[in-house]
Short mmCIF file of C-alpha atoms and ligand atoms in Angstrom, two decimals:
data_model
loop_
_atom_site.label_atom_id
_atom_site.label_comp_id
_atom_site.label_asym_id
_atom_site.label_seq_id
_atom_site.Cartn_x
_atom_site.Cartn_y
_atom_site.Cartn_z
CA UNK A 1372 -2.58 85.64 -9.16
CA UNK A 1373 -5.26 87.41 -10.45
CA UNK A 1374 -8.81 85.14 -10.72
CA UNK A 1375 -10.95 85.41 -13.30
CA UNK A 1376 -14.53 86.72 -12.64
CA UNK A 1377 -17.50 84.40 -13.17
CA UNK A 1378 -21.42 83.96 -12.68
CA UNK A 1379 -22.96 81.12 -10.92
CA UNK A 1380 -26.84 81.15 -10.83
CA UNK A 1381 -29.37 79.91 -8.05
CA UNK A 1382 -32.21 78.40 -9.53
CA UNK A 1383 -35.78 76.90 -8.01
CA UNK A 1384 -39.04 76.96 -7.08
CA UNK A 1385 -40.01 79.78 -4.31
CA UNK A 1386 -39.53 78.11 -1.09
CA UNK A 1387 -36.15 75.86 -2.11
CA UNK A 1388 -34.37 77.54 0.49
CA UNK A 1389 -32.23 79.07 -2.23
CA UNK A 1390 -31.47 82.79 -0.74
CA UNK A 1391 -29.99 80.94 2.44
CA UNK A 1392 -28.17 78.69 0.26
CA UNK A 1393 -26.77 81.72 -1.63
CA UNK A 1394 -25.60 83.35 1.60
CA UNK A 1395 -24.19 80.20 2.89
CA UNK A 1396 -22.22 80.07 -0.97
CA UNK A 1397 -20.74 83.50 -0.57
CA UNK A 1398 -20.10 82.97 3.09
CA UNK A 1399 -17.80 79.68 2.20
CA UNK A 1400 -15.92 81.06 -1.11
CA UNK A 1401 -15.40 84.36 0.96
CA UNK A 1402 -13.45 82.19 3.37
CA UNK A 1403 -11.56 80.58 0.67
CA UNK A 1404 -10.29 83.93 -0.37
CA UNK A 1405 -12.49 84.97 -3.52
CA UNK A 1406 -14.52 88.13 -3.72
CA UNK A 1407 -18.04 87.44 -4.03
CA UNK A 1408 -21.03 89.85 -5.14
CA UNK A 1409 -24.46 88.47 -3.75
CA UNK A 1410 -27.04 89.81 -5.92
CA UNK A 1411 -30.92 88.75 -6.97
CA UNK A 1412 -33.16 88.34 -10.08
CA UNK A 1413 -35.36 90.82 -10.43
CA UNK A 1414 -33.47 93.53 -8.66
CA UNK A 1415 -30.00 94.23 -7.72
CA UNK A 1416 -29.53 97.94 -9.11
CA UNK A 1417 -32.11 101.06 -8.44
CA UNK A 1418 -34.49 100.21 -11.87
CA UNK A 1419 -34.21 96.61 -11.58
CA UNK A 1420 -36.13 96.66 -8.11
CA UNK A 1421 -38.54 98.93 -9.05
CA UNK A 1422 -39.13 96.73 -11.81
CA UNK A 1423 -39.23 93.69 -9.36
CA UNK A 1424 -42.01 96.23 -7.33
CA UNK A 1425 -44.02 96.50 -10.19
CA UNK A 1426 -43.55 92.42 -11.25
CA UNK A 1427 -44.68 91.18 -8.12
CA UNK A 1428 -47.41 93.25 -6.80
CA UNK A 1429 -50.34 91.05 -6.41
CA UNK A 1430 -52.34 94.71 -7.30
CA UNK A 1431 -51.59 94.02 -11.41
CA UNK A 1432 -53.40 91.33 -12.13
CA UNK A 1433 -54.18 92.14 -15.59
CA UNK A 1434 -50.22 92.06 -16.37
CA UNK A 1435 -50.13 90.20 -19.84
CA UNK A 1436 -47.01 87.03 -20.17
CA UNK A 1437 -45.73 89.27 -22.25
CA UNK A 1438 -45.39 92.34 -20.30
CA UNK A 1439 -44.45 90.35 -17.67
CA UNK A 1440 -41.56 88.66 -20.25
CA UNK A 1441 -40.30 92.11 -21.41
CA UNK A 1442 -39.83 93.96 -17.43
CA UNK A 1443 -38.19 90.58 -16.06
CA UNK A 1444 -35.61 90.74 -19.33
CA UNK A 1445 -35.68 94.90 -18.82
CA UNK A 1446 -34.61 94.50 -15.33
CA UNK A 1447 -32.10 91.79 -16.30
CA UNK A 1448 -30.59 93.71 -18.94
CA UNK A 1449 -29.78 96.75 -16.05
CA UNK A 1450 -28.47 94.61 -13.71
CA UNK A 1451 -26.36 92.84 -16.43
CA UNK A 1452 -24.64 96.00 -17.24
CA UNK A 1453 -24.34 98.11 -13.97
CA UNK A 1454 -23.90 95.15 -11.69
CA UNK A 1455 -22.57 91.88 -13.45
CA UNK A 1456 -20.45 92.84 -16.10
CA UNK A 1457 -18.30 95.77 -13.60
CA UNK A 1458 -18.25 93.15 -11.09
CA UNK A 1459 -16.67 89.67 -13.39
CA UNK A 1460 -14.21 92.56 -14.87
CA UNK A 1461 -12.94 92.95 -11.52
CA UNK A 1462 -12.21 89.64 -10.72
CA UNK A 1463 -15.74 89.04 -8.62
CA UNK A 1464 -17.39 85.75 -8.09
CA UNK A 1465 -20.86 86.61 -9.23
CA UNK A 1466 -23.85 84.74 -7.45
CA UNK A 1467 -26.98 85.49 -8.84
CA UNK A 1468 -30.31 84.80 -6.79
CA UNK A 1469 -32.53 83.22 -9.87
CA UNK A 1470 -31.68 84.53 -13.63
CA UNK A 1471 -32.59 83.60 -17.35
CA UNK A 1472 -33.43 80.10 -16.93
CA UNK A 1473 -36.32 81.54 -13.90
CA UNK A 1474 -37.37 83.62 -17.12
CA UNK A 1475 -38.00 79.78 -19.23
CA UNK A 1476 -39.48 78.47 -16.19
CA UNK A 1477 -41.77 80.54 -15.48
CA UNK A 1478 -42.90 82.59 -18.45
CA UNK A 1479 -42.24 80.00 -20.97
CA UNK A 1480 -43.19 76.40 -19.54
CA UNK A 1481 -46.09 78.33 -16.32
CA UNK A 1482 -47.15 80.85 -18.88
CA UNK A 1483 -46.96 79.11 -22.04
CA UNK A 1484 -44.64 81.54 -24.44
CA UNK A 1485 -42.68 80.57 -27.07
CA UNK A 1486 -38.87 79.38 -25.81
CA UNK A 1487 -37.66 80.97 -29.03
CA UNK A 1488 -39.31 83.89 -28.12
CA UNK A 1489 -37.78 83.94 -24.50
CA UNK A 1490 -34.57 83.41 -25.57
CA UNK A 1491 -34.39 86.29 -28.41
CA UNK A 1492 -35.28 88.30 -25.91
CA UNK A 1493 -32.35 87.33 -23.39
CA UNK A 1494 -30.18 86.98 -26.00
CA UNK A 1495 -30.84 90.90 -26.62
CA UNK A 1496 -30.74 91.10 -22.54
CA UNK A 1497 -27.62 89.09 -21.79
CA UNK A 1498 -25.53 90.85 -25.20
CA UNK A 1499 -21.56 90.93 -23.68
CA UNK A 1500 -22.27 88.27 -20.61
CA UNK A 1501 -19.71 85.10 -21.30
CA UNK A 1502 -19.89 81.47 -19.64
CA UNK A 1503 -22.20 80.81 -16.57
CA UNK A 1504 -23.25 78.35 -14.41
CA UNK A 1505 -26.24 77.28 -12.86
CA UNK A 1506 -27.23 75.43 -9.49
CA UNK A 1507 -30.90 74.42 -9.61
CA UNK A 1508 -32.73 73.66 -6.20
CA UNK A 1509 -35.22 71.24 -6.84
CA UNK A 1510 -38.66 70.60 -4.74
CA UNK A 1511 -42.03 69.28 -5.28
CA UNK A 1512 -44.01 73.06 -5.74
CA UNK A 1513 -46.36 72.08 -2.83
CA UNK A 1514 -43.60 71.88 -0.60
CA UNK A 1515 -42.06 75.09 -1.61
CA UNK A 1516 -44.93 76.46 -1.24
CA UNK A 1517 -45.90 75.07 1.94
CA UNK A 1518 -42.25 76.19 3.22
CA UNK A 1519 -42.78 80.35 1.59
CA UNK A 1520 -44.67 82.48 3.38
CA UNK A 1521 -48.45 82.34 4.23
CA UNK A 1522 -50.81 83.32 1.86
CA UNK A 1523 -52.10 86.45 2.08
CA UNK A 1524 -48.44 87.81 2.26
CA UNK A 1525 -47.81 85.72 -1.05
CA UNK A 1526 -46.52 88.02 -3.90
CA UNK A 1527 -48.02 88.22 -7.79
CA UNK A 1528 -46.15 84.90 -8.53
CA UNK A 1529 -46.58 82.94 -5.67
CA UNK A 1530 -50.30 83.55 -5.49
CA UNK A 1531 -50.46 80.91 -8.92
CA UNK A 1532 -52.06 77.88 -8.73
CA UNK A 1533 -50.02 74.39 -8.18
CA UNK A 1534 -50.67 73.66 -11.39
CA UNK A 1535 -48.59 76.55 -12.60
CA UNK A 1536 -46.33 75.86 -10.01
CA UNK A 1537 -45.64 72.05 -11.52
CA UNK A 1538 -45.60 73.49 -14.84
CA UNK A 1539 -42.38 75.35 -13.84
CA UNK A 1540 -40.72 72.76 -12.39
CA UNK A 1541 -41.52 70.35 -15.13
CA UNK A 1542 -39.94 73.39 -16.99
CA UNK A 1543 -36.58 73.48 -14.90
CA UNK A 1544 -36.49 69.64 -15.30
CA UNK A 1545 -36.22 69.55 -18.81
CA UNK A 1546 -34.00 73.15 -18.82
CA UNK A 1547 -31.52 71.28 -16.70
CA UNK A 1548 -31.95 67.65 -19.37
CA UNK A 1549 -30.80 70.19 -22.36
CA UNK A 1550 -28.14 71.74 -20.58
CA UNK A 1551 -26.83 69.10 -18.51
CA UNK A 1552 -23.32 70.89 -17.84
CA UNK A 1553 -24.25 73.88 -16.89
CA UNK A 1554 -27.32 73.38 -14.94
CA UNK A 1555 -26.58 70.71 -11.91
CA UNK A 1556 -29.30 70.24 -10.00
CA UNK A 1557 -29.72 69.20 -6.22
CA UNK A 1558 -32.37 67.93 -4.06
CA UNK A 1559 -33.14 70.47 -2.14
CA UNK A 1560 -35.50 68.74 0.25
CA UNK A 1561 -32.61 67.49 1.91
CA UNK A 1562 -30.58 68.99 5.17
CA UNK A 1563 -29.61 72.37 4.20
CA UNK A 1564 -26.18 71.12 5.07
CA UNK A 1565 -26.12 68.67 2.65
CA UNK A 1566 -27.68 70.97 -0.03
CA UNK A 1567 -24.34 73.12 1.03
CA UNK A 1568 -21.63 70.66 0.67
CA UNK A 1569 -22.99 69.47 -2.94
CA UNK A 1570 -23.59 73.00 -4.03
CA UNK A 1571 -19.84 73.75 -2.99
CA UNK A 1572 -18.72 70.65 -4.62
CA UNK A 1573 -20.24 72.13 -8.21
CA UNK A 1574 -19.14 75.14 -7.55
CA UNK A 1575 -15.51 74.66 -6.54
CA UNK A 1576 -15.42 72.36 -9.83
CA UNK A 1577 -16.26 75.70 -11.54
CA UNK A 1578 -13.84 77.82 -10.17
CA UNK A 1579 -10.96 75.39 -10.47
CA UNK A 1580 -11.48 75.18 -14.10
CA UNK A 1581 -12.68 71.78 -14.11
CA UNK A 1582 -15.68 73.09 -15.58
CA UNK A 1583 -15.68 76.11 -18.25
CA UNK A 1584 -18.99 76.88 -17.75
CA UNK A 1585 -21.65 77.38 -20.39
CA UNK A 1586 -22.60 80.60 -22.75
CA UNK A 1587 -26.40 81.10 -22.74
P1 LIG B 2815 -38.05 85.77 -5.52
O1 LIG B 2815 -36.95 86.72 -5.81
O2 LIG B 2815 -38.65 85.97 -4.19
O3 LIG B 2815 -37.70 84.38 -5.85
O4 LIG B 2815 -39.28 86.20 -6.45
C1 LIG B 2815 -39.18 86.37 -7.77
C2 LIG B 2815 -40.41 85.78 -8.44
O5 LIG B 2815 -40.34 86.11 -9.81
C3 LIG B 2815 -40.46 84.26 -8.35
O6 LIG B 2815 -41.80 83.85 -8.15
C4 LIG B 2815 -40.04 83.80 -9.73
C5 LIG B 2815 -40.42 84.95 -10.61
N1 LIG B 2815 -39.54 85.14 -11.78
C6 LIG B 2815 -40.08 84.95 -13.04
O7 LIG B 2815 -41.25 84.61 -13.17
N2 LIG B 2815 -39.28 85.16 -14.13
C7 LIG B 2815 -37.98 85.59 -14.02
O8 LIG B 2815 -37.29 85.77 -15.04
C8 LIG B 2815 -37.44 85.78 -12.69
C9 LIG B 2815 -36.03 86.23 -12.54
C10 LIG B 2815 -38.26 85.54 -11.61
#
């Protein structure tokens, strides 16, 4: 029988261990017989990571929020329709290394824009893209932090201060309090095997059709 093609997003602060957890997703639902496109926010096409390139270069530091709104949404809105949209038509399990709600996160509760704002934006960005869901990996920033790489090799992002960095997971907190069914979140200071077997028992609740998933 043919399966139906959905997105599932990987959410959290840099450091949440959330590109092995991705890896470790595809790696299980491959097993179980789906086909699974691994793919990241910014990036994932050509333009999207030259975008990313040009996002995270510590060199622009006189990058306004909104510039920096506009490319992440720019690059999302490429990889949405050469990448995401071909893949769920085909059947594909999407998983999706950060997405939208890393745009609310970061530019809107770390940078201070307008969520309105944000989301007209996306909603212009993410035109055509159905029901989602969302895992968010949640850590104290100064453990993330502590976890990423050292400092000098820090990128734009990851070179703000902790207070930024508590801003934006204040911000996924009360993302995940507004949209409690699509964004489950898990403690991701835990074993990374743990952090596994409750992301797989989200995600298999998805794919069953327990859970619809949510539109943006
Ligand atoms: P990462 O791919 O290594 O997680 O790096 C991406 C960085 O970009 C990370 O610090 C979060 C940030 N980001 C935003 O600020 N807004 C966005 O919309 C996205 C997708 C990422």
């Amino acid at each position: 029988m043919e399966r139906a093609g959905k997105l599932i997003t990987f959410e959290g602060p840099d450091g949440s261990g959330k590109s092995t957890q991705v890896q470790l997703t595809a790696r299980a639902l491959q097993e179980g017989g789906y086909s699974v496109l691994v793919t990241r926010e910014p990036g994932g096409t050509r333009l999207s990571e030259a975008i990313r390139g040009l996002l995270l270069d510590p060199c622009y530091q006189e990058m306004s929020p909104v510039t920096e709104a506009l490319l992440y949404a720019g690059a999302r809105a490429q990889l949405i329709s050469e990448v995401i949209l071909p893949a769920l038509a085909e059947g594909k399990i999407v998983l999706c290394d950060r997405f939208v709600d890393s745009s609310f996160a970061y530019q809107g509760y770390g940078r201070g824009l307008s969520l309105d704002l944000l989301h007209l934006i996306n909603q212009f960005a993410l035109t055509k893209l159905g029901n989602f869901y969302t895992i968010l990996l949640d850590l104290p920033p100064k453990e993330g932090l502590d976890r990423s790489k050292e400092e000098i090799l820090r990128d734009r992002l990851e070179q703000e201060s902790l207070e930024f960095h508590q801003r934006v997971r204040d911000g996924y907190h009360a993302l995940a309090r507004s949209s409690p069914g699509r964004i489950k979140v898990i403690d991701a200071s835990l074993e990374p095997e743990v952090v596994q077997k409750q992301i797989l028992e989200y995600v298999s609740a998805y794919l069953l059709d327990q859970d619809q998933g949510y539109p943006f």
